Backbone as CSV, one residue per row, in Angstrom:
resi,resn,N_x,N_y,N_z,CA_x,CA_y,CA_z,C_x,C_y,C_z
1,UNK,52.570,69.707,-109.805,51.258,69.330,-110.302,50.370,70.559,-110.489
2,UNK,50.218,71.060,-109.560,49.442,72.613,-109.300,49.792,73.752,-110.725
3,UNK,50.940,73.786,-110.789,51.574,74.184,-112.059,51.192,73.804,-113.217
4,UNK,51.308,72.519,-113.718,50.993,72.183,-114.706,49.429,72.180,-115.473
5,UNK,48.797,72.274,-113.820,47.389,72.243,-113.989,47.030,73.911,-114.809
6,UNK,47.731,74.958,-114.296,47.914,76.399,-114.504,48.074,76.319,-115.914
7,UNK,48.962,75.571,-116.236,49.628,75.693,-117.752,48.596,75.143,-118.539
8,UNK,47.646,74.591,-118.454,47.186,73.529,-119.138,45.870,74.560,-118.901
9,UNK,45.370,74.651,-118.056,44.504,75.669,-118.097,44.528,77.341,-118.826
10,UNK,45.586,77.682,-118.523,45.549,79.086,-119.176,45.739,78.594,-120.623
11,UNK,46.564,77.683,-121.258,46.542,77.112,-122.705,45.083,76.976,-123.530
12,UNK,44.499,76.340,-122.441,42.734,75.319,-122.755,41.786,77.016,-122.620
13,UNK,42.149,77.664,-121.963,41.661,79.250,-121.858,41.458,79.615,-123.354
14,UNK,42.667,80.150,-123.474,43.053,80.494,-124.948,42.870,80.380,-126.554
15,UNK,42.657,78.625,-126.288,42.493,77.389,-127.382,40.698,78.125,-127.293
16,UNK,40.066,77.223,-126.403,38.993,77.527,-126.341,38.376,78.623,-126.509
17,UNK,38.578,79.656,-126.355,38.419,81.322,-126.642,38.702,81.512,-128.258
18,UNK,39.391,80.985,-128.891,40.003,81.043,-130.314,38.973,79.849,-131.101
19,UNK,38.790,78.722,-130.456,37.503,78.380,-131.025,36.018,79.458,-131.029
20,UNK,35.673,79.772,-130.292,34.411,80.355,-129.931,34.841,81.776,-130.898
21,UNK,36.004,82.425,-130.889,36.024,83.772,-131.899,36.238,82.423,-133.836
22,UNK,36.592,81.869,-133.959,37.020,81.410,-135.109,35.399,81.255,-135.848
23,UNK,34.709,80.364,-135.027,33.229,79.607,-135.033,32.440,80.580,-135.254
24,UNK,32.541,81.835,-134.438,31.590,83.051,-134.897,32.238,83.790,-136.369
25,UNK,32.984,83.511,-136.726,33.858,84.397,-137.978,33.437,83.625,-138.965
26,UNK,33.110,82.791,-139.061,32.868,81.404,-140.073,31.391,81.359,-139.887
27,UNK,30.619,81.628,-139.007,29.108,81.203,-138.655,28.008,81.692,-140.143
28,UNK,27.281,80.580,-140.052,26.752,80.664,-141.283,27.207,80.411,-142.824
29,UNK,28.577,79.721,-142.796,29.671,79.832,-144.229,29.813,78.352,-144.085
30,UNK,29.156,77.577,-145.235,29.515,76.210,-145.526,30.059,75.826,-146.694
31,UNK,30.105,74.529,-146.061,31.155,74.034,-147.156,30.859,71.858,-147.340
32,UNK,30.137,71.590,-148.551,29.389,70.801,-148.537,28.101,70.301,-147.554
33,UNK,27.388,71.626,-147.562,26.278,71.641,-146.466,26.761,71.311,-144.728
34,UNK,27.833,71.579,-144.576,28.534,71.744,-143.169,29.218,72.681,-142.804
35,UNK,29.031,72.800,-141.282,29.820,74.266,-141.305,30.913,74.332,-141.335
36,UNK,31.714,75.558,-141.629,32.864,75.556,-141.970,33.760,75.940,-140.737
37,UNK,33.114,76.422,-139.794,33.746,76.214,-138.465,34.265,75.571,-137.667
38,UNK,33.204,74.107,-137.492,34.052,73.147,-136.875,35.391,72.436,-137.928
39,UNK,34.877,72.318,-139.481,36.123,71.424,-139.775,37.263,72.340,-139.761
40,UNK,37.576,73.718,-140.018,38.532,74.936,-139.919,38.900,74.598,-138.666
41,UNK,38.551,74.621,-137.498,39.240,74.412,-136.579,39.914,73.181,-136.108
42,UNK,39.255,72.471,-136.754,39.640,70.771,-136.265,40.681,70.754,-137.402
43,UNK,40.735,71.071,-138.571,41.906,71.108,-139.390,42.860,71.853,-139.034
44,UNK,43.009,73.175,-138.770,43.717,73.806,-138.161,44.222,73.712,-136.924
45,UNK,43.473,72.428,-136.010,44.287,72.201,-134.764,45.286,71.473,-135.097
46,UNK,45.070,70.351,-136.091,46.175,69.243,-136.663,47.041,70.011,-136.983
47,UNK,47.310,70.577,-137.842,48.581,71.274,-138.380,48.941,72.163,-137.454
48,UNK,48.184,72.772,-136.470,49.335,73.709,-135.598,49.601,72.954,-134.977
49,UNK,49.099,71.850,-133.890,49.629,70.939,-133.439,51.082,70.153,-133.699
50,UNK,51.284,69.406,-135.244,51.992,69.056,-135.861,53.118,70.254,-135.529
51,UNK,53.080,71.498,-136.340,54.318,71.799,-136.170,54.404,72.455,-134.881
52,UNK,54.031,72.791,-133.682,54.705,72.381,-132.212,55.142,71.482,-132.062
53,UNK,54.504,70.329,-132.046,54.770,69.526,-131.727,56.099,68.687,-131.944
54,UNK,56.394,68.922,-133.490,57.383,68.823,-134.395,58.512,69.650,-133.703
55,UNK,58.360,70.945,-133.896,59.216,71.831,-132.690,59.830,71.292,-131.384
56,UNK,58.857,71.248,-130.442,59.224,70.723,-129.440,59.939,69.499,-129.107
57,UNK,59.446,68.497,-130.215,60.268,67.446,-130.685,62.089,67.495,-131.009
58,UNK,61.953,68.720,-132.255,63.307,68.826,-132.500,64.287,69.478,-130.990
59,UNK,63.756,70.345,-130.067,64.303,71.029,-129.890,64.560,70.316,-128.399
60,UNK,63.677,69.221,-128.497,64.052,68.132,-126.925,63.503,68.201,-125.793
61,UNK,62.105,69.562,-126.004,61.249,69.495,-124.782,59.831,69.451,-124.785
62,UNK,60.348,67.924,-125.401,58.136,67.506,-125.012,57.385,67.325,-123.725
63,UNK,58.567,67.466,-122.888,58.908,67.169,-121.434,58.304,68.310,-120.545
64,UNK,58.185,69.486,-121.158,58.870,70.623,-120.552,57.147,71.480,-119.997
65,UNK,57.353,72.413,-119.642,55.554,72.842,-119.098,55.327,74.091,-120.750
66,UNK,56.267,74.230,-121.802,55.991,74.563,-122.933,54.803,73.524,-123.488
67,UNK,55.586,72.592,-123.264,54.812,71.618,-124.145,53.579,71.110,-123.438
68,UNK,53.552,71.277,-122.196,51.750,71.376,-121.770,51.118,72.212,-122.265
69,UNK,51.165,73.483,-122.325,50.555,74.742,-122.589,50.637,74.575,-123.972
70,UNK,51.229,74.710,-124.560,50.961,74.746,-125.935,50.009,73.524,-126.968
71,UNK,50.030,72.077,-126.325,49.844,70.676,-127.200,48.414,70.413,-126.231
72,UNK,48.670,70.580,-124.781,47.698,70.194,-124.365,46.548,71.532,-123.649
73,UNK,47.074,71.853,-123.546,46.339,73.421,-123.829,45.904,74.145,-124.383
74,UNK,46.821,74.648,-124.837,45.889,75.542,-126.329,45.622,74.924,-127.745
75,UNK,45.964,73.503,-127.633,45.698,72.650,-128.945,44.636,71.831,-128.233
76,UNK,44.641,71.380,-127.175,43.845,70.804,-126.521,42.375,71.699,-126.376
77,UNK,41.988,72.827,-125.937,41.171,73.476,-125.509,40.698,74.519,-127.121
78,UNK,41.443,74.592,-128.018,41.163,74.791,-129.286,40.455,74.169,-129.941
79,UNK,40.814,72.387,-129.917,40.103,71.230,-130.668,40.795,69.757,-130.080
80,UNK,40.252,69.100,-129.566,40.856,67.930,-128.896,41.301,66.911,-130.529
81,UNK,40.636,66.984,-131.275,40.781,66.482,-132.640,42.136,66.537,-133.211
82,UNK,42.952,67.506,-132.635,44.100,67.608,-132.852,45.009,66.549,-131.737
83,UNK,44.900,66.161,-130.877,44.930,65.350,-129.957,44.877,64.204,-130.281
84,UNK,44.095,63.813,-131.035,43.653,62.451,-131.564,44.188,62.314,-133.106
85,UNK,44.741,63.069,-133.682,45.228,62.905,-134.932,46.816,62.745,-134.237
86,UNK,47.518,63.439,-133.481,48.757,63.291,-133.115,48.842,61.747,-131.854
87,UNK,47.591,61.301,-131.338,47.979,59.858,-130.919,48.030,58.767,-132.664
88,UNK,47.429,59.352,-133.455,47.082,58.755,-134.696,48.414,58.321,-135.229
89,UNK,49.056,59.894,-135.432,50.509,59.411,-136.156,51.492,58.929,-135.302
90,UNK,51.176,58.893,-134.216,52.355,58.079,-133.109,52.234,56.580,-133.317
91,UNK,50.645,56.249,-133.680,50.701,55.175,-133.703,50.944,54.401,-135.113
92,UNK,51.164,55.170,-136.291,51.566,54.910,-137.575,52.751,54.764,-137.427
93,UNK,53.705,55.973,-136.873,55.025,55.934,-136.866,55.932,55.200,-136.069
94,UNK,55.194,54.583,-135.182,55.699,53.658,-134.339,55.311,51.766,-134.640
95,UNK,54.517,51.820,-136.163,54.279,50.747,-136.655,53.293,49.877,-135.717
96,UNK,52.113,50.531,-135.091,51.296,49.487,-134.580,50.001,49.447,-134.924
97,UNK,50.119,49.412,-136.419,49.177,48.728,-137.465,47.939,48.393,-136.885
98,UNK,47.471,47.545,-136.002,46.224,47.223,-135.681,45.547,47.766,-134.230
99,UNK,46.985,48.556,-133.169,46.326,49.386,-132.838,45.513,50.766,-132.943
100,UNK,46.038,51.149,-134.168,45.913,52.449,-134.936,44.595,51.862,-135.624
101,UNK,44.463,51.124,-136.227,43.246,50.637,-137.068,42.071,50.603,-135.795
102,UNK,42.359,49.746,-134.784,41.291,49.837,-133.546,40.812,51.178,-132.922
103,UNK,41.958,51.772,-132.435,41.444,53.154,-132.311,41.094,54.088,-132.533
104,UNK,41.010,53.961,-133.988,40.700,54.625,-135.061,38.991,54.119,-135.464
105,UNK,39.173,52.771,-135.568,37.675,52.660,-135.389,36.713,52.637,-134.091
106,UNK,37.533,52.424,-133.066,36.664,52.702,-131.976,36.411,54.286,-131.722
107,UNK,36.950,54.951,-131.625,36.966,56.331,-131.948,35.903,57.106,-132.366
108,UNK,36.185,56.955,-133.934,35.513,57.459,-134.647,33.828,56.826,-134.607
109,UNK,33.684,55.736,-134.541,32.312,55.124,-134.938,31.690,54.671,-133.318
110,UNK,32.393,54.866,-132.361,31.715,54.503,-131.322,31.795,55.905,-130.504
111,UNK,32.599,57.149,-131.020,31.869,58.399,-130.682,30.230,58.320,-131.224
112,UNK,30.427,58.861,-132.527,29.391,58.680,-133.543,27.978,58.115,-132.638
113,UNK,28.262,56.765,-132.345,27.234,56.048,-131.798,26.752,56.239,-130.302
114,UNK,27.778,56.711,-129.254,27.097,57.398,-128.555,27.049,58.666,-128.518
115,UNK,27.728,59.420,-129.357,26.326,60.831,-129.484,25.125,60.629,-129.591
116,UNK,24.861,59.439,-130.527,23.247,59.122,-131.184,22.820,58.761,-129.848
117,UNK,23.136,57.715,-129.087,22.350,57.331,-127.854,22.041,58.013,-126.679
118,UNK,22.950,59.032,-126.570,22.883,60.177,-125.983,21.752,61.344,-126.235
119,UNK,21.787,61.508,-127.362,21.222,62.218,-127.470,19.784,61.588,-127.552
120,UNK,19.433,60.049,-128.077,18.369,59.774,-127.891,18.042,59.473,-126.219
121,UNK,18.688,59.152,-125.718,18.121,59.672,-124.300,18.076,60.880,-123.352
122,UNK,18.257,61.788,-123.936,17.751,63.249,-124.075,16.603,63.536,-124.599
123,UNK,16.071,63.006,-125.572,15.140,63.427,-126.246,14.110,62.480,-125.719
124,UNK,13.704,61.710,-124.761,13.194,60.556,-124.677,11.550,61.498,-124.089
């Protein structure tokens, strides 16, 4: 356990550190009046994600403390968004149609909604 916690941490180290240099490299550069930082990284977590993940897949160790450090670590601590696009296609590819539709809308629109409430009780 102690281990894995290590792995997952020095990964989430890394991820996170590569957000914060990516976000400053991009700062100020938009792209339909948004910054181009967060979606660059949140796009770019999906696809590196994907092909680890894909990797680790082929090669038989999703199991393994690689695959902490790398998926939940440094993809994790990079952009959790990548996280949530790979429960996304598990749940396409595994054909469960209306759980994928639910969590997908709970997700997305009931983040959304408590940021807003959140933040309006912050601002109160």
């Amino acid at each position: 356990m102690i281990q894995n916690l290590l792995l997952v941490g020095c990964g989430s180290f890394v991820g996170g550190a590569l957000r914060y240099f990516i976000g400053q490299m991009l700062a100020g550069r938009m792209l339909l009046g948004f910054g181009m930082g967060t979606i660059s990284v949140n796009l770019a977590g999906c696809f590196i994600f994907g092909i680890i993940y894909g990797l680790l897949e082929r090669l038989g160790a999703l199991q393994t403390g690689w695959a902490l450090l790398l998926t939940v670590g440094l993809c994790g601590g990079f952009t959790t968004f990548s996280t949530f696009g790979n429960e996304m296609l598990t749940l396409m590819r595994t054909g469960e149609v209306m759980v994928f539709a639910s969590y997908t809308l709970i997700s997305v629109m009931g983040g959304i909604f408590l940021l807003y409430i959140g933040h309006q009780l912050a601002t109160l």
